[in-house]
Structures are given as structure tokens and as C-alpha cells.
Amino acid sequence: MATYAIGDIQGCYSSFRRLLDLIEFDAAIDRLWLVGDIVNRGPQSLETLRFVKQSDDAMIMVLGNHDLHLLMVDAGIVRCGKGDTIQPILDAPDRDELLHWLRHQRLFFNEGDHALVHAGLLPEWSVPKAARLAREVEAALRSDDYSYVFSQIYGNEPNYWCDDLTDTERLRVIINAMTRMRVCSIDGRIDFTFKGNLQDIPDGFLPWFDMPDRASRDHTIICGHWSALDLYVSDTVAALDSGCVWNRQLSAMRLEDRKVFQIRCDKRIVTDSG
């Protein structure tokens, strides 16, 4: 039995299946942690979503920004963008079942010394605190009033955490940090515009995982989202988005020994980042 974490799939279903073959994944005994963004930009979002859903007992996923975007489009909050590849899901006969399942997935997961999140954790959030905050969002997304929640959570402000935040501002910061964050200022403010590599980080900002006195350092955080970072593994973080949808690689890491497995991905089909 082994547990594998896999980076952003983004609808690259054939690459995903080839990586599962490479690691000899056995759904009867192994477990899979997916860092989110299982759909969009790649050519087979529908196939990917169906496969992950039907493998639910063996796979744990957290929601990424592209997964939430799909749910927002379905709720009528936003429209499909130029580079989106989610229309086959919206047109599928089983769309309601698929999207209901997706809306009930986690935003954050932790087990033992590892925690799973799409983008990152703000510096003042310990893993237990992050788990509590994620449950607030999960409850809102699973409520009967989820369309209203979706209508309120888009936006970049506030861009910092305060325990006194309430209502939709509170949910917005939690979602933005866990699904969109890459870098923070020294005082813990998120810069949502930066998408570059480590060498290009502007003065006064740090990768979220290098923030001084980060409260989650007692766990290894498994994440994705930052494709320009590529595969990045340290003592306290494993960032696994190695740019599969950009014709680079799809990465898996076996948690028990941190061995990394990679496959070259299919022909690039997207034209802009997201």
C-alpha cells in the first residue's frame, strides 16, 4: 500500500492515466492525493472528472481555482473564458451529478504529518486552523444557497487575513489563499498578479512557504498551482505543478519515501496561462 500525490492535471486525462500506469497504481490498496485543478485548459476535462469521481474511494482531491471556476460558470456567475475547455462537462448528460460531486469536495485535507491544499496557506495559519477555516468554506459551498456564496467570493480584497473578518469577506480570503496564492508580502498580504518563477519575485515579497515563522512548518504541505515554479520539494513543502498542460511534465510523489515519478505530457493545446 502506498500514497501518491499528483500535481495539477487540468484535463490532461491521457497523461494522467499514463502516470498511473507508471506508478502501478492499484485502487484496491493504494491511495491518491490530487492537488486540485483536475479540469480546464487540457483537452479531456470531462473524462478526467468522471474518472476521479468514480475512483472516489481511492482518491482524495482538494478544490483548485479551475475547479471552482467550473462551478462558477455552472452557477451563472461568470462565463467561459477564451482558454476554457469545460464546455463538454456543461453539455454532458451527467453534468448535474458530476458538478454536485465536485461542489462537495474538500478545500483542504490533512493526515498525519502531511497536508493537502491547492495553492498554499497564509503564514499565521497552522494546519489545525487551516482545517477549521476550510470547513467553513466547504459548508458554504455545500449549502442550498451556494449560488449566492459563489456570487460573493470573486475578488482580490481583502488580500490579508484577520480573525475578525466575517461573512463573505472571510470566505473570500480563505478561498483565495488556498486556491490562488503564490507570494506574500512580509506583512502577509497576497499578491495575486505574480505568476513568475522564484528569480522574478518582486522586492518585498516571498514565496508563501518561505514566510518567516510560518505556522504550518510542522507539516509537509502538498500543493500545486504554481506552474512556473515547476517541481519544488523541500523539507516542509512539495509543490507538484510541473506544467503538464504546458507540454512539460505531470508529477507524482510517493509520500512514504518522497520518490518522484514524472511523465512527459501531451502536445500543448493552450495559449495563455490561468
Coordinates of C-alpha atoms in Angstrom, one line a residue:
M1 CA 0.0 0.0 0.0
A2 CA 1.3 3.5 -0.9
T3 CA 0.0 7.0 -1.0
Y4 CA 0.8 9.1 -4.1
A5 CA 0.3 12.9 -4.5
I6 CA -0.2 14.2 -8.1
G7 CA 0.1 17.7 -9.4
D8 CA -2.3 19.7 -11.5
I9 CA -4.0 17.5 -14.2
Q10 CA -6.1 20.2 -15.8
G11 CA -7.9 17.9 -18.1
C12 CA -4.8 16.1 -19.4
Y13 CA -6.6 12.7 -19.0
S14 CA -4.3 10.6 -21.1
S15 CA -1.2 11.9 -19.3
F16 CA -2.9 11.2 -16.0
R17 CA -3.6 7.6 -17.0
R18 CA -0.1 7.1 -18.2
L19 CA 1.3 8.4 -14.9
L20 CA -1.0 6.0 -13.0
D21 CA 0.4 3.2 -15.2
L22 CA 4.0 4.3 -14.4
I23 CA 3.5 4.2 -10.7
E24 CA 1.5 0.9 -11.0
F25 CA -1.4 2.5 -9.0
D26 CA -3.7 -0.1 -7.6
A27 CA -7.0 1.4 -6.5
A28 CA -7.7 -1.6 -4.3
I29 CA -4.7 -0.9 -2.0
D30 CA -3.1 2.5 -2.9
R31 CA -4.4 6.0 -2.3
L32 CA -4.1 9.1 -4.5
W33 CA -4.0 12.7 -3.3
L34 CA -4.8 15.2 -6.1
V35 CA -3.8 18.9 -5.5
G36 CA -6.8 20.3 -7.4
D37 CA -7.3 21.8 -10.8
I38 CA -8.3 18.5 -12.2
V39 CA -10.2 20.3 -15.0
N40 CA -9.8 23.1 -17.6
R41 CA -7.2 24.1 -20.2
G42 CA -6.4 20.5 -21.2
P43 CA -8.4 18.5 -23.8
Q44 CA -10.2 15.9 -21.7
S45 CA -11.7 17.6 -18.6
L46 CA -14.9 15.6 -18.8
E47 CA -13.1 12.3 -18.9
T48 CA -10.8 13.4 -16.0
L49 CA -13.7 14.4 -13.8
R50 CA -15.7 11.2 -14.5
F51 CA -12.6 9.1 -13.7
V52 CA -11.8 10.8 -10.4
K53 CA -15.4 10.7 -9.3
Q54 CA -15.8 7.0 -10.0
S55 CA -12.5 6.4 -8.2
D56 CA -13.7 8.4 -5.1
D57 CA -12.8 5.7 -2.6
A58 CA -9.2 5.6 -3.7
M59 CA -8.7 9.3 -4.4
I60 CA -8.7 12.4 -2.3
M61 CA -8.8 15.8 -4.1
V62 CA -8.9 19.4 -2.9
L63 CA -10.5 22.1 -5.0
G64 CA -8.3 24.3 -7.1
N65 CA -9.2 27.6 -8.8
H66 CA -10.1 26.0 -12.1
D67 CA -12.4 23.5 -10.4
L68 CA -14.1 26.5 -8.6
H69 CA -14.2 28.3 -12.0
L70 CA -16.2 25.4 -13.5
L71 CA -18.7 25.6 -10.6
M72 CA -19.0 29.4 -11.0
V73 CA -19.7 29.1 -14.7
D74 CA -22.3 26.4 -14.0
A75 CA -23.9 28.7 -11.4
G76 CA -24.1 31.6 -14.0
I77 CA -21.7 33.8 -12.0
V78 CA -19.1 34.0 -14.8
R79 CA -18.9 32.9 -18.4
C80 CA -16.4 30.5 -20.1
G81 CA -13.2 32.3 -21.0
K82 CA -11.2 32.1 -24.2
G83 CA -8.9 29.3 -23.0
D84 CA -11.5 27.3 -21.1
T85 CA -12.1 23.6 -22.0
I86 CA -15.0 22.9 -19.7
Q87 CA -17.9 23.1 -22.1
P88 CA -18.1 19.3 -22.6
I89 CA -18.8 19.0 -18.9
L90 CA -21.5 21.5 -19.0
D91 CA -23.1 19.7 -22.0
A92 CA -22.7 16.2 -20.6
P93 CA -25.9 14.2 -19.7
D94 CA -24.4 13.6 -16.2
R95 CA -23.4 17.2 -15.6
D96 CA -25.6 17.7 -12.6
E97 CA -24.3 14.6 -10.9
L98 CA -20.7 15.5 -11.7
L99 CA -20.9 19.1 -10.5
H100 CA -22.8 18.1 -7.4
W101 CA -20.0 15.8 -6.5
L102 CA -17.3 18.4 -7.3
R103 CA -19.0 21.0 -5.2
H104 CA -18.8 18.6 -2.2
Q105 CA -15.1 18.1 -2.4
R106 CA -12.7 19.4 0.2
L107 CA -10.8 22.6 0.1
F108 CA -8.1 21.2 2.5
F109 CA -7.1 17.8 3.8
N110 CA -4.6 16.7 6.4
E111 CA -3.5 13.3 7.6
G112 CA -0.5 12.7 9.9
D113 CA 2.4 14.9 9.0
H114 CA 1.1 15.8 5.6
A115 CA -1.5 18.4 4.4
L116 CA -3.0 18.9 1.0
V117 CA -4.1 22.2 -0.5
H118 CA -4.1 23.6 -4.0
A119 CA -2.1 26.8 -3.6
G120 CA -0.9 27.5 -0.1
L121 CA -1.5 28.6 3.5
L122 CA -1.2 32.1 4.9
P123 CA 1.7 32.3 7.4
E124 CA -0.4 32.6 10.6
W125 CA -2.4 29.5 9.8
S126 CA -1.4 26.3 11.5
V127 CA -2.6 23.1 9.9
P128 CA -5.4 22.7 12.5
K129 CA -6.5 26.3 12.0
A130 CA -6.5 25.8 8.2
A131 CA -8.6 22.7 8.5
R132 CA -11.2 24.7 10.6
L133 CA -11.2 27.5 8.1
A134 CA -11.6 25.2 5.1
R135 CA -14.6 23.6 6.8
E136 CA -16.3 27.0 6.9
V137 CA -15.9 27.3 3.1
E138 CA -16.9 23.7 2.5
A139 CA -20.1 24.1 4.4
A140 CA -21.0 27.2 2.4
L141 CA -20.3 25.5 -0.9
R142 CA -22.4 22.5 0.1
S143 CA -25.3 24.6 1.3
D144 CA -28.6 25.1 -0.6
D145 CA -27.6 28.8 -1.0
Y146 CA -24.3 28.0 -2.8
S147 CA -25.1 30.2 -5.8
Y148 CA -25.3 33.2 -3.6
V149 CA -22.0 32.3 -2.0
F150 CA -20.4 32.0 -5.4
S151 CA -21.7 35.4 -6.4
Q152 CA -19.9 37.0 -3.4
I153 CA -16.5 35.3 -3.3
Y154 CA -14.8 36.6 -6.5
G155 CA -12.4 39.5 -6.0
N156 CA -8.9 40.2 -4.6
E157 CA -9.9 42.1 -1.4
P158 CA -9.2 41.7 1.4
N159 CA -5.8 40.4 0.5
Y160 CA -4.7 39.5 4.1
W161 CA -6.1 37.5 7.0
C162 CA -7.7 38.9 10.1
D163 CA -9.5 36.7 12.6
D164 CA -12.2 39.4 12.8
L165 CA -13.2 39.1 9.2
T166 CA -16.8 37.9 8.8
D167 CA -19.3 36.6 6.2
T168 CA -18.2 36.6 2.6
E169 CA -15.0 38.6 3.1
R170 CA -13.8 35.8 5.4
L171 CA -14.7 33.1 2.9
R172 CA -13.1 35.1 0.1
V173 CA -9.7 35.3 1.8
I174 CA -9.8 31.6 2.8
I175 CA -10.6 30.6 -0.8
N176 CA -8.1 33.0 -2.4
A177 CA -5.2 31.9 -0.1
M178 CA -5.9 28.2 -0.5
T179 CA -6.5 28.2 -4.3
R180 CA -4.7 31.3 -5.8
M181 CA -1.8 32.3 -3.6
R182 CA 1.9 32.2 -4.7
V183 CA 3.7 35.0 -2.9
C184 CA 3.1 37.2 0.1
S185 CA 4.5 40.5 1.4
I186 CA 6.4 40.4 4.6
D187 CA 3.2 41.6 6.4
G188 CA 1.2 38.7 4.9
R189 CA -0.6 40.4 2.0
I190 CA -1.2 38.3 -1.1
D191 CA 0.0 39.5 -4.5
F192 CA -2.5 37.9 -7.0
T193 CA -0.7 39.3 -10.1
F194 CA 2.6 37.4 -9.8
K195 CA 2.9 34.2 -11.8
G196 CA 6.6 34.0 -12.4
N197 CA 9.5 31.9 -11.1
L198 CA 11.5 32.4 -7.9
Q199 CA 14.1 34.6 -9.5
D200 CA 11.4 37.1 -10.6
I201 CA 9.6 37.6 -7.3
P202 CA 9.3 41.4 -6.7
D203 CA 11.1 43.0 -3.8
G204 CA 9.3 42.9 -0.5
F205 CA 7.6 39.5 -1.3
L206 CA 8.4 35.9 -0.6
P207 CA 7.0 32.6 -1.6
W208 CA 4.2 31.8 0.8
F209 CA 6.2 28.7 2.0
D210 CA 9.3 30.8 2.9
M211 CA 7.4 33.3 5.1
P212 CA 9.2 33.8 8.4
D213 CA 7.6 31.8 11.3
R214 CA 5.0 30.2 9.1
A215 CA 2.8 28.3 11.5
S216 CA 2.3 25.2 9.2
R217 CA 6.0 24.3 9.1
D218 CA 5.4 21.3 11.4
H219 CA 3.7 19.6 8.4
T220 CA 4.8 18.9 4.8
I221 CA 2.4 20.8 2.7
I222 CA 1.5 19.2 -0.6
C223 CA 0.3 21.7 -3.2
G224 CA 0.3 22.7 -6.9
H225 CA -1.0 25.8 -8.7
W226 CA 2.4 27.5 -9.4
S227 CA 3.5 26.0 -12.7
A228 CA 6.3 28.5 -13.2
L229 CA 7.9 27.1 -10.0
D230 CA 7.9 23.7 -11.6
L231 CA 8.6 20.7 -9.3
Y232 CA 9.8 22.0 -5.9
V233 CA 10.3 19.7 -2.9
S234 CA 11.8 20.8 0.4
D235 CA 11.5 19.6 4.0
T236 CA 8.2 21.3 4.5
V237 CA 6.6 21.7 1.1
A238 CA 6.1 19.6 -2.1
A239 CA 4.9 21.8 -4.9
L240 CA 3.9 19.4 -7.7
D241 CA 2.6 21.5 -10.6
S242 CA 5.2 20.8 -13.2
G243 CA 3.2 22.3 -16.1
C244 CA 1.6 19.2 -17.7
V245 CA -0.9 21.4 -19.6
W246 CA 2.0 23.5 -20.9
N247 CA 3.6 20.4 -22.6
R248 CA 6.0 19.8 -19.7
Q249 CA 5.6 17.0 -17.2
L250 CA 3.0 15.5 -14.8
S251 CA 4.5 14.7 -11.4
A252 CA 3.7 12.2 -8.7
M253 CA 5.4 11.9 -5.3
R254 CA 5.1 8.8 -3.1
L255 CA 4.6 10.2 0.4
E256 CA 6.2 7.3 2.2
D257 CA 9.7 7.8 0.7
R258 CA 9.3 11.1 -1.3
K259 CA 10.2 9.3 -4.5
V260 CA 9.2 11.4 -7.5
F261 CA 7.7 9.9 -10.8
Q262 CA 7.2 12.0 -13.9
I263 CA 6.0 11.6 -17.4
R264 CA 6.2 13.9 -20.4
C265 CA 2.8 15.3 -21.2
D266 CA 0.8 15.5 -24.4
K267 CA 1.0 18.2 -27.0
R268 CA 0.3 21.7 -25.7
I269 CA -3.1 22.9 -26.6
V270 CA -3.5 26.1 -24.6
T271 CA -2.3 29.6 -25.5
D272 CA -2.4 31.6 -22.3
S273 CA -1.8 31.0 -18.6
G274 CA -4.5 30.9 -15.9

